Amino acid sequence: MIITNYPQKIIKTGIFLIFILLILFSCRKDDEIDTNPSLKLEFSTDSIIFDTVFSTVGSTTKHLMVYNTNKNKINISSIQLAGGSNSPYRINIDGSPAVTLNNIEIAGNDSLYVFIKVTVDPTNQNSPLVIKDSIIFETNSNIQDIDLIAWGQDAYYFIADTYVQGLPPYIIVAHENSDTTWDSQKPYLIYGYAVVDSTAILRIDAGANIHFHNNSGLWVYKGGSIKVNGTLDFPVTFQGDRLEQYYKDIPGQWDRIWLNEGSIDNEFNYAVIKNGYIGIQAETMVNDMGNQLILKNTIIKNMSRWGIFTKFYKITAINNVIANCAENTLFLSTGGNYDFRQCTFANYWNNSVRQDPSFIISNYIILIDNNGNAITYLGDLSKAYFGNCIIYGNLDEEILLAEEQGVAFNYRFDHSLMKTQINISDPTYYLECKKNLDPKFIDYSINNYELD
């Protein structure tokens, strides 16, 4: 039965009372701030630690979570850097950059983000220094703090000061007719391109560390030369300028080492070249000057394009590892003269899909001119010798022999292990070679290409 005879006034009064009760129960002190002095904040960590950062470069942004695990709202009287405005650290609290921020409320069982960065001021110290500070939280007269720790390091800085249309920004670090030495006292940090000018020599001592900012590189100009003199215990390292653990094996952090015709041989001995776009690009600008690149005991790895790329160059290479590149570990184009012995070309790139073979030798290259036209350049491949080498990777075919008729194309693999579908039975080109046998690297996933 449907009841229809209740007075309208009683119904309206009942609805009003229910509405008032709902409001009262829904508030339940949610807007009240709990001032109990026993309440404390909880944090995602008790310290924020940054890896080595260079003076003035800054760091990766790290974050701290601040939790109110109580059921009631609390008020944080202040969040501040202990070092104040003089601190090398900077914080951002839920979107508000500040050195000190007062009266921050956190609802019950809620949280907030604190973001932290550090910039190290230049000093005269040659060794890493520890940069410390803390973030102080005051809640209901309770003081809590989170330690901030970073290792900073001073460096020799080279910042591009010359801008020419069609060229990357650069600074000359070895002037014409000079003989310049970079020692190992402090790291070298390069913004833009560091240029070794015509008839200049740049010598780099054992143990030196060369760091490049994004899109930066080293250019040995026509007639200049570089001598990298590392040792087994103290190699010379070329890498990016981000030293946090996250960036340890990230490719593409800087551009390349670019070699043109030298006045005398360019030499790399016991060098580590890593995490760039191209490891070494060696090419003639006009004609062969008779010099060569001598590459010994060197590791080139984690390049976002090529390990070694050449155009009609001359290389003598002994006991090197070129590994883990997005396209090719080795691309010898437009001919040249090459002698590689006891070298490993290993490509297990997994940062993206790799379709090209790791290893390419050719006597031509196709370039696109300013009008968008494809132009083929030919060059004699007078010699491409690979003795006791390993050419391997995670593709079924890791070798491409790209020959254009009309110019020389001379190559030979001697006692080498190869990942290929090529027929290697002709002793003219393949002398006692093996193919598709596991080289048993100790652990290629961490770039360890020693043999088991």
Coordinates of C-alpha atoms in Angstrom, one line a residue:
M1 CA 0.0 0.0 0.0
I2 CA 1.3 3.5 -0.9
I3 CA 1.0 5.9 2.0
T4 CA 0.1 9.4 0.8
N5 CA -1.4 11.1 3.8
Y6 CA 1.7 12.3 5.7
P7 CA 1.7 16.1 6.1
Q8 CA 4.2 17.7 3.7
K9 CA 5.6 19.8 6.6
I10 CA 6.7 16.7 8.6
I11 CA 8.4 15.2 5.5
K12 CA 10.3 18.4 4.8
T13 CA 11.4 18.7 8.4
G14 CA 12.6 15.1 8.4
I15 CA 14.7 15.6 5.3
F16 CA 16.2 18.7 6.7
L17 CA 17.2 17.0 10.0
I18 CA 18.8 14.1 8.0
F19 CA 20.8 16.6 5.9
I20 CA 22.1 18.3 9.0
L21 CA 23.1 15.0 10.6
L22 CA 25.0 14.0 7.4
I23 CA 26.9 17.3 7.4
L24 CA 27.8 16.8 11.1
F25 CA 29.0 13.3 10.7
S26 CA 30.9 14.0 7.4
C27 CA 32.9 16.7 9.1
R28 CA 34.0 14.7 12.1
K29 CA 36.9 16.9 12.9
D30 CA 38.5 16.4 9.4
D31 CA 39.2 20.1 9.2
E32 CA 40.9 20.1 12.6
I33 CA 44.6 20.0 12.9
D34 CA 46.1 17.5 15.4
T35 CA 48.6 19.3 17.6
N36 CA 49.6 16.3 19.6
P37 CA 53.4 16.6 20.2
S38 CA 53.9 12.9 19.9
L39 CA 53.0 12.9 16.2
K40 CA 55.9 12.6 13.8
L41 CA 56.3 12.4 10.0
E42 CA 57.6 9.4 8.2
F43 CA 59.8 9.5 5.1
S44 CA 60.6 7.4 2.1
T45 CA 64.3 7.4 3.1
D46 CA 66.5 8.9 5.8
S47 CA 69.1 10.4 3.4
I48 CA 69.3 11.6 -0.3
I49 CA 72.6 10.6 -1.9
F50 CA 73.9 12.0 -5.2
D51 CA 76.7 10.5 -7.2
T52 CA 79.6 12.7 -8.4
V53 CA 78.5 15.9 -10.0
F54 CA 80.7 18.5 -11.7
S55 CA 81.0 22.1 -10.5
T56 CA 78.1 24.2 -12.0
V57 CA 76.7 21.3 -14.0
G58 CA 74.0 20.3 -11.5
S59 CA 72.5 16.9 -10.9
T60 CA 69.6 14.7 -11.5
T61 CA 66.5 15.7 -9.6
K62 CA 65.7 13.3 -6.8
H63 CA 62.6 13.1 -4.7
L64 CA 61.6 12.5 -1.1
M65 CA 58.2 11.3 0.0
V66 CA 56.8 12.8 3.3
Y67 CA 54.0 10.8 4.9
N68 CA 51.4 11.7 7.5
T69 CA 50.4 8.2 8.7
N70 CA 48.1 9.6 11.3
K71 CA 44.3 9.7 10.8
N72 CA 44.1 13.4 11.4
K73 CA 45.5 16.4 9.5
I74 CA 48.8 17.8 10.7
N75 CA 50.6 21.1 10.1
I76 CA 54.3 21.2 9.3
S77 CA 55.4 24.5 10.8
S78 CA 58.4 24.7 8.5
I79 CA 60.4 22.8 5.9
Q80 CA 63.8 24.3 5.3
L81 CA 67.3 23.7 4.1
A82 CA 69.7 23.9 7.0
G83 CA 72.2 25.8 4.8
G84 CA 69.6 28.4 3.9
S85 CA 70.1 30.4 0.8
N86 CA 73.9 29.6 0.8
S87 CA 73.2 25.9 0.3
P88 CA 74.2 24.3 -3.0
Y89 CA 70.9 22.3 -2.8
R90 CA 67.6 23.5 -3.9
I91 CA 64.2 22.1 -3.0
N92 CA 60.7 22.2 -4.5
I93 CA 57.9 21.3 -2.2
D94 CA 54.7 20.1 -4.0
G95 CA 55.5 22.5 -6.8
S96 CA 56.7 25.4 -4.7
P97 CA 60.4 26.2 -5.1
A98 CA 61.8 27.5 -1.8
V99 CA 64.6 27.5 0.7
T100 CA 62.1 27.7 3.5
L101 CA 58.4 27.0 3.4
N102 CA 56.0 27.4 6.4
N103 CA 52.7 26.0 7.4
I104 CA 52.3 23.1 5.1
E105 CA 49.2 20.9 5.9
I106 CA 49.0 17.2 5.2
A107 CA 45.7 15.4 5.5
G108 CA 45.4 12.2 7.4
N109 CA 47.0 9.3 5.7
D110 CA 48.3 11.5 2.9
S111 CA 51.7 12.6 1.7
L112 CA 53.6 15.2 -0.2
Y113 CA 56.7 15.3 -2.6
V114 CA 59.9 17.2 -2.0
F115 CA 62.2 17.4 -5.0
I116 CA 65.9 18.1 -4.5
K117 CA 68.7 19.2 -6.8
V118 CA 72.3 20.2 -6.2
T119 CA 74.8 22.4 -7.9
V120 CA 78.4 22.4 -6.8
D121 CA 80.3 25.7 -6.9
P122 CA 83.8 25.7 -8.4
T123 CA 86.7 25.1 -6.0
N124 CA 90.5 24.7 -6.4
Q125 CA 90.4 21.1 -5.1
N126 CA 91.6 18.5 -7.5
S127 CA 89.9 15.5 -5.7
P128 CA 86.2 14.9 -5.1
L129 CA 84.7 16.8 -2.2
V130 CA 81.7 15.9 -0.1
I131 CA 78.8 18.4 -0.2
K132 CA 76.5 18.0 2.8
D133 CA 73.3 19.6 4.0
S134 CA 70.0 18.6 5.4
I135 CA 66.2 19.3 5.1
I136 CA 64.7 20.2 8.5
F137 CA 61.1 19.5 9.3
E138 CA 59.3 21.0 12.3
T139 CA 55.9 19.5 13.3
N140 CA 54.2 20.2 16.6
S141 CA 57.6 21.2 18.0
N142 CA 59.2 18.0 16.8
I143 CA 62.4 18.4 14.7
Q144 CA 63.2 15.8 12.1
D145 CA 65.8 16.0 9.3
I146 CA 66.9 14.2 6.1
D147 CA 70.6 14.2 5.2
L148 CA 71.7 15.4 1.8
I149 CA 75.0 14.1 0.5
A150 CA 76.8 14.7 -2.9
W151 CA 80.3 14.3 -4.1
G152 CA 81.3 17.2 -6.2
Q153 CA 84.4 17.7 -8.4
D154 CA 86.1 20.6 -10.0
A155 CA 87.3 20.4 -13.6
Y156 CA 89.0 22.2 -16.4
Y157 CA 86.2 23.8 -18.4
F158 CA 86.1 24.4 -22.2
I159 CA 83.0 26.3 -23.3
A160 CA 82.3 27.0 -27.0
D161 CA 83.1 30.6 -28.0
T162 CA 83.0 30.4 -31.8
Y163 CA 79.8 30.1 -33.9
V164 CA 80.1 29.5 -37.6
Q165 CA 77.1 28.7 -39.8
G166 CA 77.1 25.0 -40.8
L167 CA 79.5 24.0 -37.9
P168 CA 78.8 23.1 -34.3
P169 CA 79.8 25.7 -31.7
Y170 CA 83.4 25.2 -30.8
I171 CA 86.4 26.3 -28.9
I172 CA 90.1 25.8 -30.0
V173 CA 91.9 23.9 -27.3
A174 CA 95.2 23.4 -29.2
H175 CA 96.1 26.3 -31.4
E176 CA 98.2 26.2 -34.7
N177 CA 101.8 25.0 -34.2
S178 CA 101.2 24.3 -30.5
D179 CA 102.0 21.1 -28.6
T180 CA 99.4 20.9 -25.8
T181 CA 99.1 18.4 -23.0
W182 CA 96.1 17.5 -20.9
D183 CA 97.2 16.0 -17.6
S184 CA 95.2 13.8 -15.2
Q185 CA 95.1 16.3 -12.3
K186 CA 91.4 17.2 -12.9
P187 CA 88.7 16.1 -15.3
Y188 CA 88.1 18.0 -18.5
L189 CA 84.6 19.2 -19.2
I190 CA 83.6 20.3 -22.7
Y191 CA 80.6 22.3 -23.8
G192 CA 80.4 22.3 -27.6
Y193 CA 83.3 21.0 -29.7
A194 CA 86.9 21.1 -28.5
V195 CA 89.1 21.7 -31.6
V196 CA 92.7 20.7 -32.2
D197 CA 93.6 23.1 -34.9
S198 CA 95.8 22.7 -38.0
T199 CA 99.5 21.7 -37.3
A200 CA 98.7 21.4 -33.5
I201 CA 99.2 18.3 -31.4
L202 CA 97.0 17.4 -28.4
R203 CA 98.6 14.9 -26.0
I204 CA 96.4 13.3 -23.3
D205 CA 98.2 11.7 -20.3
A206 CA 97.4 8.4 -18.7
G207 CA 94.4 8.5 -16.3
A208 CA 92.9 11.6 -17.8
N209 CA 89.1 11.8 -17.9
I210 CA 87.4 13.8 -20.7
H211 CA 83.7 14.6 -20.2
F212 CA 81.4 16.0 -22.8
H213 CA 78.1 17.9 -22.3
N214 CA 75.1 17.0 -24.5
N215 CA 75.9 17.3 -28.3
S216 CA 79.5 18.1 -27.6
G217 CA 82.6 16.4 -29.0
L218 CA 86.3 16.5 -29.9
W219 CA 87.4 17.6 -33.4
V220 CA 90.9 17.1 -34.7
Y221 CA 90.9 19.4 -37.7
K222 CA 92.8 18.8 -40.9
G223 CA 96.6 18.9 -40.2
G224 CA 96.1 18.5 -36.4
S225 CA 96.9 15.4 -34.4
I226 CA 95.9 13.7 -31.2
K227 CA 98.0 11.4 -29.0
V228 CA 96.1 9.5 -26.3
N229 CA 98.6 7.9 -24.0
G230 CA 96.7 5.7 -21.6
T231 CA 98.0 2.6 -19.8
L232 CA 96.5 -0.6 -18.7
D233 CA 96.1 0.6 -15.1
F234 CA 95.3 4.2 -16.1
P235 CA 93.3 4.4 -19.3
V236 CA 92.1 7.7 -20.8
T237 CA 88.3 7.9 -20.6
F238 CA 85.9 9.8 -22.9
Q239 CA 82.3 9.9 -21.7
G240 CA 79.4 12.2 -20.9
D241 CA 79.2 14.6 -18.0
R242 CA 76.5 12.9 -16.0
L243 CA 78.1 10.7 -13.5
E244 CA 75.1 9.5 -11.6
Q245 CA 74.7 5.7 -11.6
Y246 CA 71.6 5.9 -13.8
Y247 CA 73.8 7.3 -16.7
K248 CA 76.5 4.7 -16.4
D249 CA 75.5 2.8 -19.6
I250 CA 73.2 5.2 -21.3
P251 CA 74.2 5.8 -25.0
G252 CA 74.0 9.1 -26.9
Q253 CA 75.0 11.4 -24.0
W254 CA 77.5 13.3 -26.2
D255 CA 78.4 13.5 -29.9
R256 CA 81.7 12.1 -31.2
I257 CA 85.5 12.2 -31.7
W258 CA 86.0 13.5 -35.2
L259 CA 89.3 13.0 -37.0
N260 CA 90.3 14.6 -40.3
E261 CA 93.6 14.2 -42.1
G262 CA 96.4 14.7 -39.5
S263 CA 99.8 16.2 -39.9
I264 CA 101.1 13.0 -38.2
D265 CA 99.4 9.8 -37.1
N266 CA 96.5 10.1 -34.6
E267 CA 97.1 7.6 -31.8
F268 CA 94.8 6.1 -29.2
N269 CA 96.4 3.6 -26.7
Y270 CA 94.4 2.3 -23.7
A271 CA 91.4 4.5 -24.1
V272 CA 87.7 3.9 -23.2
I273 CA 85.2 5.8 -25.4
K274 CA 81.7 5.2 -24.2
N275 CA 78.0 6.4 -24.2
G276 CA 78.2 8.8 -27.2
Y277 CA 76.6 9.0 -30.6
I278 CA 79.7 8.0 -32.7
G279 CA 82.8 6.7 -31.0
I280 CA 85.4 7.7 -33.7
Q281 CA 84.6 9.3 -37.1
A282 CA 87.7 9.3 -39.2
E283 CA 87.6 10.8 -42.7
T284 CA 89.6 12.7 -45.2
M285 CA 88.3 16.1 -46.2
V286 CA 90.1 16.5 -49.5
N287 CA 92.7 13.8 -50.1
D288 CA 94.8 11.3 -48.2
M289 CA 97.7 13.0 -46.4
G290 CA 99.5 9.7 -45.7
N291 CA 98.8 9.7 -42.0
Q292 CA 96.7 7.1 -40.2
L293 CA 94.8 6.3 -37.0
I294 CA 96.7 3.9 -34.8
L295 CA 94.2 2.3 -32.4
K296 CA 95.5 0.0 -29.7
N297 CA 94.0 -1.6 -26.5
T298 CA 90.9 0.6 -26.7
I299 CA 87.3 0.0 -25.9
I300 CA 84.5 1.7 -27.7
K301 CA 81.0 0.9 -26.5
N302 CA 77.4 2.0 -26.0
M303 CA 77.1 4.3 -29.1
S304 CA 73.7 5.4 -30.3
R305 CA 74.8 5.1 -33.9
W306 CA 78.3 3.8 -34.9
G307 CA 81.4 2.6 -33.0
I308 CA 83.9 3.5 -35.7
F309 CA 82.8 5.2 -39.0
T310 CA 85.3 6.1 -41.7
K311 CA 85.5 7.6 -45.2
F312 CA 88.6 6.7 -47.2
Y313 CA 90.9 6.5 -44.1
K314 CA 93.8 4.4 -43.0
I315 CA 93.6 2.5 -39.7
T316 CA 96.0 0.2 -37.9
A317 CA 94.1 -1.4 -35.0
I318 CA 95.4 -4.0 -32.5
N319 CA 93.6 -5.5 -29.5
N320 CA 90.4 -3.4 -29.4
V321 CA 86.8 -4.0 -28.4
I322 CA 84.0 -2.2 -30.3
A323 CA 80.7 -3.2 -28.8
N324 CA 77.0 -2.4 -28.3
C325 CA 76.1 0.1 -31.0
A326 CA 72.6 1.0 -32.3
E327 CA 73.7 0.6 -35.9
N328 CA 77.2 -0.6 -36.6
T329 CA 80.2 -1.3 -34.5
L330 CA 82.3 -0.8 -37.6
F331 CA 81.3 1.0 -40.8
L332 CA 84.2 1.4 -43.3
S333 CA 83.0 3.4 -46.2
T334 CA 84.4 4.8 -49.5
G335 CA 87.4 2.6 -49.5
G336 CA 90.6 3.1 -47.6
N337 CA 93.3 1.0 -46.0
Y338 CA 92.6 -1.0 -42.9
D339 CA 94.5 -3.6 -40.8
F340 CA 92.6 -4.9 -37.7
R341 CA 94.2 -7.6 -35.6
Q342 CA 93.0 -9.3 -32.3
C343 CA 89.8 -7.1 -32.3
T344 CA 86.4 -7.9 -31.1
F345 CA 83.3 -6.5 -32.8
A346 CA 80.3 -7.5 -30.6
N347 CA 76.9 -6.1 -30.9
Y348 CA 74.1 -7.1 -28.5
W349 CA 72.3 -3.8 -28.6
N350 CA 68.9 -4.0 -26.9
N351 CA 67.9 -0.3 -26.4
S352 CA 65.9 -0.3 -29.7
V353 CA 65.4 -2.6 -32.7
R354 CA 68.6 -3.0 -34.7
Q355 CA 68.2 -4.1 -38.3
D356 CA 71.6 -3.4 -39.8
P357 CA 74.5 -5.8 -39.6
S358 CA 77.0 -4.8 -37.0
F359 CA 80.0 -4.9 -39.4
I360 CA 80.0 -3.1 -42.8
I361 CA 82.9 -2.6 -45.2
S362 CA 82.4 -0.9 -48.6
N363 CA 84.1 1.0 -51.4
Y364 CA 81.4 3.6 -51.7
I365 CA 79.0 5.8 -49.8
I366 CA 75.7 7.5 -50.8
L367 CA 75.2 11.0 -49.5
I368 CA 72.3 13.4 -49.9
D369 CA 73.2 16.9 -51.2
N370 CA 71.5 20.2 -50.2
N371 CA 68.9 19.7 -53.0
G372 CA 67.9 16.3 -51.7
N373 CA 69.7 14.4 -54.4
A374 CA 71.5 11.1 -53.7
I375 CA 75.2 11.2 -54.8
T376 CA 77.4 8.1 -54.8
Y377 CA 81.0 8.6 -53.9
L378 CA 83.5 5.8 -54.8
G379 CA 86.9 5.0 -53.3
D380 CA 89.4 2.2 -53.7
L381 CA 89.3 -0.3 -50.8
S382 CA 93.0 -1.2 -51.3
K383 CA 93.1 -3.3 -48.1
A384 CA 90.7 -4.5 -45.4
Y385 CA 92.5 -7.1 -43.3
F386 CA 91.0 -8.8 -40.2
G387 CA 93.3 -11.2 -38.4
N388 CA 92.3 -13.2 -35.4
C389 CA 89.1 -11.2 -34.9
I390 CA 85.7 -11.9 -33.5
I391 CA 82.6 -10.4 -35.3
Y392 CA 79.5 -11.4 -33.5
G393 CA 76.1 -10.3 -32.2
N394 CA 72.4 -11.1 -31.8
L395 CA 71.4 -10.9 -35.5
D396 CA 71.6 -13.9 -37.9
E397 CA 73.7 -11.8 -40.3
E398 CA 76.3 -9.4 -38.7
I399 CA 78.5 -8.8 -41.8
L400 CA 77.7 -6.7 -44.9
L401 CA 80.3 -6.5 -47.8
A402 CA 79.1 -3.6 -50.0
E403 CA 80.9 -3.6 -53.3
E404 CA 80.5 -1.1 -56.1
Q405 CA 82.1 -2.1 -59.4
G406 CA 84.8 0.0 -61.0
V407 CA 87.0 0.5 -57.9
A408 CA 89.1 -1.8 -55.8
F409 CA 87.4 -4.0 -53.2
N410 CA 90.1 -6.0 -51.4
Y411 CA 89.4 -7.7 -48.1
R412 CA 90.5 -10.8 -46.2
F413 CA 89.4 -12.5 -42.9
D414 CA 92.2 -14.5 -41.4
H415 CA 91.6 -17.0 -38.5
S416 CA 88.5 -15.1 -37.4
L417 CA 85.2 -16.1 -35.9
M418 CA 82.1 -14.6 -37.7
K419 CA 78.4 -14.5 -37.3
T420 CA 77.2 -14.7 -40.9
Q421 CA 75.3 -16.5 -43.6
I422 CA 78.1 -15.7 -46.1
N423 CA 79.9 -18.7 -47.7
I424 CA 83.4 -18.5 -46.2
S425 CA 84.9 -21.4 -48.2
D426 CA 87.0 -19.3 -50.5
P427 CA 90.6 -19.0 -49.0
T428 CA 91.3 -15.9 -51.0
Y429 CA 89.0 -14.0 -48.7
Y430 CA 88.6 -16.3 -45.7
L431 CA 91.6 -18.1 -44.3
E432 CA 90.8 -20.8 -41.7
C433 CA 87.8 -18.9 -40.4
K434 CA 84.9 -20.2 -38.4
K435 CA 81.3 -19.0 -38.4
N436 CA 78.3 -19.1 -36.1
L437 CA 80.1 -20.7 -33.2
D438 CA 79.4 -19.2 -29.8
P439 CA 82.5 -17.1 -28.8
K440 CA 81.5 -17.7 -25.1
F441 CA 81.9 -14.1 -23.9
I442 CA 81.8 -14.0 -20.1
D443 CA 78.8 -11.7 -19.9
Y444 CA 77.9 -9.6 -22.9
S445 CA 74.9 -8.1 -21.0
I446 CA 77.4 -6.1 -19.0
N447 CA 79.8 -5.5 -21.8
N448 CA 82.3 -8.1 -20.6
Y449 CA 83.7 -9.6 -23.8
E450 CA 86.5 -11.6 -22.2
L451 CA 86.4 -15.2 -23.3
D452 CA 85.2 -17.9 -21.0

